[in-house]
Short mmCIF file of C-alpha atoms and ligand atoms in Angstrom, two decimals:
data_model
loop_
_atom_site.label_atom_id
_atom_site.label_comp_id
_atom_site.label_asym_id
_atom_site.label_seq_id
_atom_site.Cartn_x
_atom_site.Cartn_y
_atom_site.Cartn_z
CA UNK F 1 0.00 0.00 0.00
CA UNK F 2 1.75 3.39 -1.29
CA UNK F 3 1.34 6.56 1.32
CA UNK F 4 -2.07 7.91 -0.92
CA UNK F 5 -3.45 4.40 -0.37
CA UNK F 6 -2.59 4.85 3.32
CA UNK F 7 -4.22 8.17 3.82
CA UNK F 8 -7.49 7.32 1.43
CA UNK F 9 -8.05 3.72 4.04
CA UNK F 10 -7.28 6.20 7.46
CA UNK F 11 -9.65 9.06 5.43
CA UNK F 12 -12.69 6.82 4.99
CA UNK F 13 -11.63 5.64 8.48
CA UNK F 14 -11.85 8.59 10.48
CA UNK F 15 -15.20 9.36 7.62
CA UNK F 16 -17.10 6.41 9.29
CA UNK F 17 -16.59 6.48 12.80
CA UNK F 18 -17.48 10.51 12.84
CA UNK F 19 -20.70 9.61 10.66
CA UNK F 20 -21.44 6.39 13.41
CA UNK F 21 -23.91 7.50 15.87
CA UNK F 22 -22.31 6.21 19.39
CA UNK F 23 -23.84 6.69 22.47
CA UNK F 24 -21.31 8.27 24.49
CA UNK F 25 -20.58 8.06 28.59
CA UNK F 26 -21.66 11.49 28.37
CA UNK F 27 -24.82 10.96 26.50
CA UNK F 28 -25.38 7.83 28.78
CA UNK F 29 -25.26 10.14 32.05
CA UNK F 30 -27.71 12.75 30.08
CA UNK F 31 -29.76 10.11 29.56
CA UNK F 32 -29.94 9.06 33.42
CA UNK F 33 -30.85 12.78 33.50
CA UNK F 34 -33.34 12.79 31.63
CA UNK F 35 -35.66 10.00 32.89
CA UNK F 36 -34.89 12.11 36.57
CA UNK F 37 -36.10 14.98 35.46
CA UNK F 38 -39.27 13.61 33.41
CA UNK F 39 -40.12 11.37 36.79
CA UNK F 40 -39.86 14.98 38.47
CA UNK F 41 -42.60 16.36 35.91
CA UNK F 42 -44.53 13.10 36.45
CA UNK F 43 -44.28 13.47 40.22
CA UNK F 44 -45.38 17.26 39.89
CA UNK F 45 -48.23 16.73 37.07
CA UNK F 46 -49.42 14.01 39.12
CA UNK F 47 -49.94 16.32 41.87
CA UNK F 48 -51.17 19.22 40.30
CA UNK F 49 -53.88 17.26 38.74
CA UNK F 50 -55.80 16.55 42.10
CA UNK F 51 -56.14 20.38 42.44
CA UNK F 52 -57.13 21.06 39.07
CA UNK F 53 -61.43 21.71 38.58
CA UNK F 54 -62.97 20.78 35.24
CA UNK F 55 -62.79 23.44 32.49
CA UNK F 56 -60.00 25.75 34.29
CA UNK F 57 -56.46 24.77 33.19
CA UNK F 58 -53.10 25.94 35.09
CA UNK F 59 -51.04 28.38 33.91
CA UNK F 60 -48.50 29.63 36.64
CA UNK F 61 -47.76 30.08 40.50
CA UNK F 62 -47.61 33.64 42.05
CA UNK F 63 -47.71 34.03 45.55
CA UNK F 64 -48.28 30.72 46.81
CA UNK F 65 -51.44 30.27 44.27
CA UNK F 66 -52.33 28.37 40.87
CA UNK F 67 -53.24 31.02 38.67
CA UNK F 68 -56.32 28.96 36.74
CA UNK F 69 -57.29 30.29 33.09
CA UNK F 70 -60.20 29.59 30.69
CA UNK F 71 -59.93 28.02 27.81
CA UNK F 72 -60.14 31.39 25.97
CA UNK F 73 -56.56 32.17 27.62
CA UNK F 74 -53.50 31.42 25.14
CA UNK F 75 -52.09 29.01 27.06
CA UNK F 76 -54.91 26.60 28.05
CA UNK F 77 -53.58 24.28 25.70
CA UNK F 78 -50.34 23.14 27.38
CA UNK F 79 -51.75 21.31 30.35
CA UNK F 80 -53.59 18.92 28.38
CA UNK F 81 -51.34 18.86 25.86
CA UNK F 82 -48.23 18.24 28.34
CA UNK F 83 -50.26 15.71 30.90
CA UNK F 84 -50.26 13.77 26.60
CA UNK F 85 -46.74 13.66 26.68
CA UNK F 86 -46.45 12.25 30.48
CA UNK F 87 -48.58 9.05 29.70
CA UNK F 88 -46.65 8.95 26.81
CA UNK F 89 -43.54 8.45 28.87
CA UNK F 90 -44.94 6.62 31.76
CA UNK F 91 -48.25 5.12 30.39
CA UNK F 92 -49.75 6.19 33.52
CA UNK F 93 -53.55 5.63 32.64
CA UNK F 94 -54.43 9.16 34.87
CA UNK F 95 -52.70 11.45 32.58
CA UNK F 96 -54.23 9.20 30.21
CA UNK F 97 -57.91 10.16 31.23
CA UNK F 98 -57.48 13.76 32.28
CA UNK F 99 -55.60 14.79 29.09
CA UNK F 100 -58.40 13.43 27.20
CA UNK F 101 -60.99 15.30 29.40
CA UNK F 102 -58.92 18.50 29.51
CA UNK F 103 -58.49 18.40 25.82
CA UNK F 104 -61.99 17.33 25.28
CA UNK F 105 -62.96 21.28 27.27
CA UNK F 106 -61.23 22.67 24.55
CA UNK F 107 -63.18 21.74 21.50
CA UNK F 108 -65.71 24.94 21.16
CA UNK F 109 -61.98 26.71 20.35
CA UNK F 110 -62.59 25.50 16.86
CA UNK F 111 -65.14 28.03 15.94
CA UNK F 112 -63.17 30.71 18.15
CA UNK F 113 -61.82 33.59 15.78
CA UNK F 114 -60.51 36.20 18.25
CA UNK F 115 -57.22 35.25 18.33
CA UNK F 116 -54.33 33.90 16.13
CA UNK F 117 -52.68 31.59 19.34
CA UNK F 118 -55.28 28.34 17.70
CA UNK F 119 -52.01 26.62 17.04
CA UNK F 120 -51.05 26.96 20.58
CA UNK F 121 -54.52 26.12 21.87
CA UNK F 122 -55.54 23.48 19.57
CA UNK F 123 -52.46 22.11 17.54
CA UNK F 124 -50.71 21.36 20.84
CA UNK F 125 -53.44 19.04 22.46
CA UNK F 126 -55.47 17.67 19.55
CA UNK F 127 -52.13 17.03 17.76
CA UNK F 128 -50.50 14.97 20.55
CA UNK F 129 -53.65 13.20 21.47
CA UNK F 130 -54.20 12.51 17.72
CA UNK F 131 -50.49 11.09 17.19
CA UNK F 132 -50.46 9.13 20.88
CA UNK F 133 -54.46 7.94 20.50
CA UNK F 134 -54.82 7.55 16.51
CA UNK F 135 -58.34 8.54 17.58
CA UNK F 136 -59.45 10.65 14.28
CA UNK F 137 -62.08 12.58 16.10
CA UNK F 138 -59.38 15.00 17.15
CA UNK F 139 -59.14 15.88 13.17
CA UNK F 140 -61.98 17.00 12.81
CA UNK F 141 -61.22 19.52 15.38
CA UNK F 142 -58.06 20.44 14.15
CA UNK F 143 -59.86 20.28 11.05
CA UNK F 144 -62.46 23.15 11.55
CA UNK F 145 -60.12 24.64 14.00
CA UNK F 146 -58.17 25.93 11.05
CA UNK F 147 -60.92 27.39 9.28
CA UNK F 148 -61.23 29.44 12.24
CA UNK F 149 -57.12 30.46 11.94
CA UNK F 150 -57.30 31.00 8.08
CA UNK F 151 -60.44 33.56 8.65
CA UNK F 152 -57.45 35.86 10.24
CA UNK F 153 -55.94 36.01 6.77
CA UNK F 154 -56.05 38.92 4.45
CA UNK F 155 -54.51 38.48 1.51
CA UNK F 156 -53.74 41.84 0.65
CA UNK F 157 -50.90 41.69 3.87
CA UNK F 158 -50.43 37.87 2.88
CA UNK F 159 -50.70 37.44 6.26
CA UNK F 160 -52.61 36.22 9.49
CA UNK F 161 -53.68 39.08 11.86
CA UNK F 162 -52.21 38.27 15.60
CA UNK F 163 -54.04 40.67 17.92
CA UNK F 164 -57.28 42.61 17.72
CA UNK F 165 -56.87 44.63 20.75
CA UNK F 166 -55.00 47.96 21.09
CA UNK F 167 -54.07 50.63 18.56
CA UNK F 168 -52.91 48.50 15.65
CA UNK F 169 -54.00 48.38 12.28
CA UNK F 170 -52.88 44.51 11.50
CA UNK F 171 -50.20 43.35 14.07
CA UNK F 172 -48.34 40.39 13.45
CA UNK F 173 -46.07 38.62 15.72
CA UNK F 174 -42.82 37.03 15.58
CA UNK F 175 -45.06 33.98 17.91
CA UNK F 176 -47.68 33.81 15.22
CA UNK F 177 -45.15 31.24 13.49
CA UNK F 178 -46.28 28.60 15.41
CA UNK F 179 -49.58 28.49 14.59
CA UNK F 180 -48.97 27.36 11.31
CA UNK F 181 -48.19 24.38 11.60
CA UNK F 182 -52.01 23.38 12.63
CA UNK F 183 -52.69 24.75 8.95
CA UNK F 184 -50.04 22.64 6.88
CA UNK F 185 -51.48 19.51 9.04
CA UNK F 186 -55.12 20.49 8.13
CA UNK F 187 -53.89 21.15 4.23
CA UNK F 188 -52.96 17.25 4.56
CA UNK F 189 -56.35 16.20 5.97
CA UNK F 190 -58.16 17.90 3.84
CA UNK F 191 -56.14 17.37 0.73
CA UNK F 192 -56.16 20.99 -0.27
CA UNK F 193 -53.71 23.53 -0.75
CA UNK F 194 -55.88 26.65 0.88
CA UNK F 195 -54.39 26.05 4.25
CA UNK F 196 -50.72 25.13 2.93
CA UNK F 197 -51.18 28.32 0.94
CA UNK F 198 -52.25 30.82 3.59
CA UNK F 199 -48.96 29.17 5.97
CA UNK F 200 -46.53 29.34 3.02
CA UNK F 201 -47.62 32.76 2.82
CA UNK F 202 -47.51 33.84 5.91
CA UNK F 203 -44.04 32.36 6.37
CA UNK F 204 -42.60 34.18 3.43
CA UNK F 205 -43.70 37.28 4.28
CA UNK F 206 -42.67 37.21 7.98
CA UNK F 207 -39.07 35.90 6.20
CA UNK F 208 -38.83 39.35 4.48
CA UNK F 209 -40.12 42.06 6.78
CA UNK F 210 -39.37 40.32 10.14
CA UNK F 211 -36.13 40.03 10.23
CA UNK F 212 -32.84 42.46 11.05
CA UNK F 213 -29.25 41.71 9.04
CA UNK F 214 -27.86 39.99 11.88
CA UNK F 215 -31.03 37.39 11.99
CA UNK F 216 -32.94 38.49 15.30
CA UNK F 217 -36.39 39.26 14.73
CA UNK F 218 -38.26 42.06 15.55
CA UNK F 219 -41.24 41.19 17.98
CA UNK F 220 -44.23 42.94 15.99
CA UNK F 221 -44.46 44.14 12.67
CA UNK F 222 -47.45 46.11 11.86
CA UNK F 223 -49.10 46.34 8.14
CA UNK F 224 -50.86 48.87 6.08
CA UNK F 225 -54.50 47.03 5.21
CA UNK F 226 -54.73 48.63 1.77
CA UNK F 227 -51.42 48.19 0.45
CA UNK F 228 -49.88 45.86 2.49
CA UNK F 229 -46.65 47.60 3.35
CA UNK F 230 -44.93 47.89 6.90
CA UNK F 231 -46.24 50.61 8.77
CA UNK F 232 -44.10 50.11 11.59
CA UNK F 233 -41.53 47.38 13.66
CA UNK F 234 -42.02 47.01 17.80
CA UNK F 235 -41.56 45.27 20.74
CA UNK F 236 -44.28 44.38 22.83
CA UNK F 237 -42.78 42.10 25.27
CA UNK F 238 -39.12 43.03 24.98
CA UNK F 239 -36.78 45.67 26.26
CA UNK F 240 -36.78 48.13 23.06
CA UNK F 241 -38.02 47.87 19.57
CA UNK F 242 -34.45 46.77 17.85
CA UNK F 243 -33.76 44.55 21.25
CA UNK F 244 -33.83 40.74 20.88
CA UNK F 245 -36.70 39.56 23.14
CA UNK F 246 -35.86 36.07 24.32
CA UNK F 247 -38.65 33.72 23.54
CA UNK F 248 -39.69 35.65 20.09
CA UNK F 249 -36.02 34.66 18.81
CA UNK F 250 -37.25 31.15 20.01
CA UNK F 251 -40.62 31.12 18.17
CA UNK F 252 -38.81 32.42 14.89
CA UNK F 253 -36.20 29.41 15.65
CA UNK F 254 -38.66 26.81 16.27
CA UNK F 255 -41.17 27.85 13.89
CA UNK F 256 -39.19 27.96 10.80
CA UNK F 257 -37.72 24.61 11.68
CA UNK F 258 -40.91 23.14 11.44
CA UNK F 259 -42.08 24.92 8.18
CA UNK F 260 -39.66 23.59 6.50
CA UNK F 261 -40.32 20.24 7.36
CA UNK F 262 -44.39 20.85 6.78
CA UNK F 263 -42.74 22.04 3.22
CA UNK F 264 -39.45 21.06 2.01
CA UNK F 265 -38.49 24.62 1.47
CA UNK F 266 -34.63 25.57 1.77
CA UNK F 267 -35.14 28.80 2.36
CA UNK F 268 -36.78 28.02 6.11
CA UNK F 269 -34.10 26.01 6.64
CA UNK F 270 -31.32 27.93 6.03
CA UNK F 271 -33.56 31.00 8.25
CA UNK F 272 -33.79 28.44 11.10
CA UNK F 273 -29.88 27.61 10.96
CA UNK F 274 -28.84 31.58 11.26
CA UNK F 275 -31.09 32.29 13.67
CA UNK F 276 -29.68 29.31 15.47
CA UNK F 277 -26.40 30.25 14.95
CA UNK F 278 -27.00 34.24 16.18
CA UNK F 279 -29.10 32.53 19.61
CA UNK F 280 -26.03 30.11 20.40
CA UNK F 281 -22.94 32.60 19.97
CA UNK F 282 -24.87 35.88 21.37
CA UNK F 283 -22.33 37.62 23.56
CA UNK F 284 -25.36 37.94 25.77
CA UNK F 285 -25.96 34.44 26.57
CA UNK F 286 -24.97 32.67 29.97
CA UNK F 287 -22.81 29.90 30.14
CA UNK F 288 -25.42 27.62 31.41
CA UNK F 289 -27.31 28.67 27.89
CA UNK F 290 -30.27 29.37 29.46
CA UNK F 291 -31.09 33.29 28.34
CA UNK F 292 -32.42 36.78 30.48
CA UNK F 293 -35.28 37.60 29.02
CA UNK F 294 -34.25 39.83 26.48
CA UNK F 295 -30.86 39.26 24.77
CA UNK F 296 -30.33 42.88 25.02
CA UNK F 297 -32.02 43.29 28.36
CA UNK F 298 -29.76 46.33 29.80
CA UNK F 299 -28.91 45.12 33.33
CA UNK F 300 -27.42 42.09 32.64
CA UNK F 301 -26.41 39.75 34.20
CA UNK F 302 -28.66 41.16 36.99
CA UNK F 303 -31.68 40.20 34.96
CA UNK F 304 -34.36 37.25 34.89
CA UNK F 305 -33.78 34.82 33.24
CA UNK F 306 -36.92 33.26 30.66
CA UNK F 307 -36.72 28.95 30.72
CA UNK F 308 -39.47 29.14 28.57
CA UNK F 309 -37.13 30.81 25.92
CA UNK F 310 -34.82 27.92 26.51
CA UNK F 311 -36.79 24.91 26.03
CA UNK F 312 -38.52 25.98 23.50
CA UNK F 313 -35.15 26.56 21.77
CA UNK F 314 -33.52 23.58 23.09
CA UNK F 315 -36.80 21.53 21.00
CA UNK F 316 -36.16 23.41 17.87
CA UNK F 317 -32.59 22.70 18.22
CA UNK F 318 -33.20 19.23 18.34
CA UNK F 319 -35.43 18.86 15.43
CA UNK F 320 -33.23 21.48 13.45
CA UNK F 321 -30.04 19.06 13.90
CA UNK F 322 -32.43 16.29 12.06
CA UNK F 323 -32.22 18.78 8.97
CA UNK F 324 -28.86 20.47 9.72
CA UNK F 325 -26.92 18.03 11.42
CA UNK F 326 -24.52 20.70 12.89
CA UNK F 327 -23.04 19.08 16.02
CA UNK F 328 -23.29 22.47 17.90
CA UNK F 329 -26.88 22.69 17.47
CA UNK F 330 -27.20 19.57 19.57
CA UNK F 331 -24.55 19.99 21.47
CA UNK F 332 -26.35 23.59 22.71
CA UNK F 333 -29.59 21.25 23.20
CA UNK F 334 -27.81 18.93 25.21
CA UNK F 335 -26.15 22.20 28.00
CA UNK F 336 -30.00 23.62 27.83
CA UNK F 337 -31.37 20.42 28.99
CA UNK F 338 -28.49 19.96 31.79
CA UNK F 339 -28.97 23.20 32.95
CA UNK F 340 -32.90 22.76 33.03
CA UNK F 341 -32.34 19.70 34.43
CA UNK F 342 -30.68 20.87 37.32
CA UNK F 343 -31.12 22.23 41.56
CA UNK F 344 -30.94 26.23 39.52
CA UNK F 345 -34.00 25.46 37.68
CA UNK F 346 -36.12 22.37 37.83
CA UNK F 347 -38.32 22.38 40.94
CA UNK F 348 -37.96 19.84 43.73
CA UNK F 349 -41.14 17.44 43.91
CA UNK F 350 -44.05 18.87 46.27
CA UNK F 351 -42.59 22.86 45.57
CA UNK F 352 -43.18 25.45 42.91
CA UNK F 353 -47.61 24.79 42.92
CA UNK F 354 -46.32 21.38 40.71
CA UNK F 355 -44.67 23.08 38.24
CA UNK F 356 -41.45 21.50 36.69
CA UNK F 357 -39.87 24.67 36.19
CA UNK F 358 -38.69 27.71 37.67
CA UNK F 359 -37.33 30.89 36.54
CA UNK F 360 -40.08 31.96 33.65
CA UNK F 361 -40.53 35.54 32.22
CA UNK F 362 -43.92 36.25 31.07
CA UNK F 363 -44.16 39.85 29.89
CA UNK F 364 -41.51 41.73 31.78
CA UNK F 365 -42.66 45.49 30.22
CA UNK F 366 -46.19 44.51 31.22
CA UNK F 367 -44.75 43.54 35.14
CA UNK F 368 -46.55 40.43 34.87
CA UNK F 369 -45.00 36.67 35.31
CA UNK F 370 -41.50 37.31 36.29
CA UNK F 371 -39.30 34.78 37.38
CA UNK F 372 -42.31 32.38 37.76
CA UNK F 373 -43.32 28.94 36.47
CA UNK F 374 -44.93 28.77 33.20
CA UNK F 375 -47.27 25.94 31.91
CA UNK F 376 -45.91 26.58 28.10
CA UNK F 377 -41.67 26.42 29.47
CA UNK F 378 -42.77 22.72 31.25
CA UNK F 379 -44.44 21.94 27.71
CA UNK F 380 -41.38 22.63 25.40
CA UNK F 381 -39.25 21.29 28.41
CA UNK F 382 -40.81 17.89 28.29
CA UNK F 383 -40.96 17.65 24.54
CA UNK F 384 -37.14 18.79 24.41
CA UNK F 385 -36.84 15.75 26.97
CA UNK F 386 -38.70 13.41 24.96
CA UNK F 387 -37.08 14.39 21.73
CA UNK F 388 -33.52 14.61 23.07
CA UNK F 389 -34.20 11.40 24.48
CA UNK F 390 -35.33 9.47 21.71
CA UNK F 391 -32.44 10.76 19.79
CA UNK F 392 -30.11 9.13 22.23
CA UNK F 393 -32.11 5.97 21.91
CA UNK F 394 -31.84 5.60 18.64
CA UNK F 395 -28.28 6.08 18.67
CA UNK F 396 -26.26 2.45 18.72
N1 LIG P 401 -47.38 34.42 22.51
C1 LIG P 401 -47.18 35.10 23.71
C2 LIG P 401 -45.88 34.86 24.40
O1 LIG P 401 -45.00 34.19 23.93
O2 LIG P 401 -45.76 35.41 25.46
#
């Protein structure tokens, strides 16, 4: 064997042991940590359950209290749609029933057109309960659910109106991105384009006006109704109009991930990947990855922090590397879920009104939910678990 011989064999050497998928000792001990920290949600949701009347769903602890919403609040969804993923980790047949009767409150949502969050409210539930059940009732809701969503469409803007309260002439929000994925499900179902159409739509747009050079995105964008151009670029729940508020870089992240795997379209991708890539090297961030509130927030690092912005990104992260198998994307996955994971942030059993998490921000401008637990950070926190998990699974 000459020396080019030599170096070709050690080549598609080194080639197939980096492309092998080993489980490492590290990824074993992450893997210990977390099935401890999904028998910690368990323990909690198992709890909180007891406490919880019919029709009222949790949303967050302040002051030693449940705060209880209707289902007309944006985040009813998640408790239902989180006690889905528990049984689907444990099979424990009481997350089984309640998630069922929880999601089963929701249903009149499907005619509900006051509000864009649908995805959130209906996808989130009905989706889960659809893919752990198989029971095809739950399309029909998610179905006529997205009639209600696409009625929020102009086509003039090209886009789906977020809010119809305050001074706005046709907000949209950075968040609204992950409501679209209800629509690209319901454009399967129903084997027409309409839905697909609306969410390409909206997608492409929010790709072109929502975004700075360096990839954040802008929280609100607000449109002209007649001609469709940009009247003006916001915050809402961030520190300043060109700041980087936390979980709105995380909705961008996660919700472009997912359209392009409802579509096949590069261009989400690549979107995804440099907004991944601005989240994981921002100056801003802590070592333990998890972010304050607003990138830009000016006191830091004597600022909350948001978990909800974390887990939410640590899920798209995971997905993303599917598509973009850049190690560091998984690798920032993996420190997320450590740091959620540990004493700093995950709640011990029996504390925290049976929340998993600690250390949400809500709407910091508003004064409202700071450094609290959030029903929607345990959601993403327990799919991130689940995901991350299966991904080590599956690895040989
Ligand atoms: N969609 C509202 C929020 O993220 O706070």
């Amino acid at each position: 064997m000459n020396v080019k011989q030599l170096m070709l064999v050690l080549l598609l050497f080194v080639f197939f042991f980096s492309s092998c998928k080993i489980k490492t000792s590290n990824d074993e001990q992450l893997l210990k940590t977390i099935d401890q920290s999904l028998q910690v949600a368990c323990e909690q949701y198992r709890q909180m359950q007891l406490n919880v009347p019919d029709s009222l769903f949790p949303r967050t602890y302040i002051d030693g209290q449940v705060k209880l919403v209707s289902i007309y609040d944006w985040t009813s969804g998640f408790y239902p749609a989180s006690l889905w993923y528990l049984f689907q980790y444990s099979k424990d047949t009481l997350f089984l029933n309640n998630a069922k009767k929880f999601t089963s409150f929701l249903e009149p949502l499907k005619h509900y057109k006051g509000t864009h969050d649908l995805g959130f409210m209906i996808f989130c539930p009905y989706g889960n309960g659809y893919k752990i059940t198989g029971d095809t009732s739950y399309l029909e809701v998610i179905l006529e659910t997205s009639k209600s969503l696409a009625s929020r469409f102009n086509p003039k803007v090209g886009l789906i109106k977020s809010w119809d309260h305050n001074h706005w002439q046709y907000p949209v929000i950075i968040d609204n991105m992950m409501n679209l994925e209800l629509l690209c499900q319901a454009s399967k179902l129903n084997n027409d384009s309409m839905f697909y159409h609306i969410a390409a739509t909206h997608a492409n747009i929010t790709l072109k006006n929502h975004f700075r050079p360096d990839n954040s995105t802008f929280h609100l964008v607000n449109y002209d109704t007649l001609t469709g151009a940009v009247i003006n670029k916001q915050t809402v729940q961030g520190y300043s109009d060109s700041s980087s508020w936390a979980r709105g870089q995380s909705w961008g992240l996660y919700g472009f991930t997912v359209m392009f795997r409802e579509t096949g379209d590069s261009t989400y991708l690549k979107k995804a990947c440099q907004m991944a890539d601005y989240l994981i090297r921002h100056p801003n961030l802590p070592s333990d990855a998890i972010p304050y509130w607003d990138y830009n927030a000016p006191k830091i690092p004597n600022e909350p922090r948001d978990v909800s912005a974390a887990a939410i990104m640590a899920s798209a992260l995971i997905e993303l590397h599917e598509y973009a198998p850049t190690i560091a994307y998984l690798e920032h996955a993996k420190t997320i879920i450590r740091s959620l994971s540990s004493a700093n942030y995950l709640a011990k059993t029996g504390t925290n009104g049976h929340f998993i998490l600690m250390h949400a921000t809500g709407h910091l401008p508003a004064n409202s939910e700071i450094d609290v637990p959030i029903n929607y950070a345990d959601y993403y926190f327990i799919e991130a678990l689940l995901r991350m998990r299966a991904k080590l699974e599956s690895a040989s």
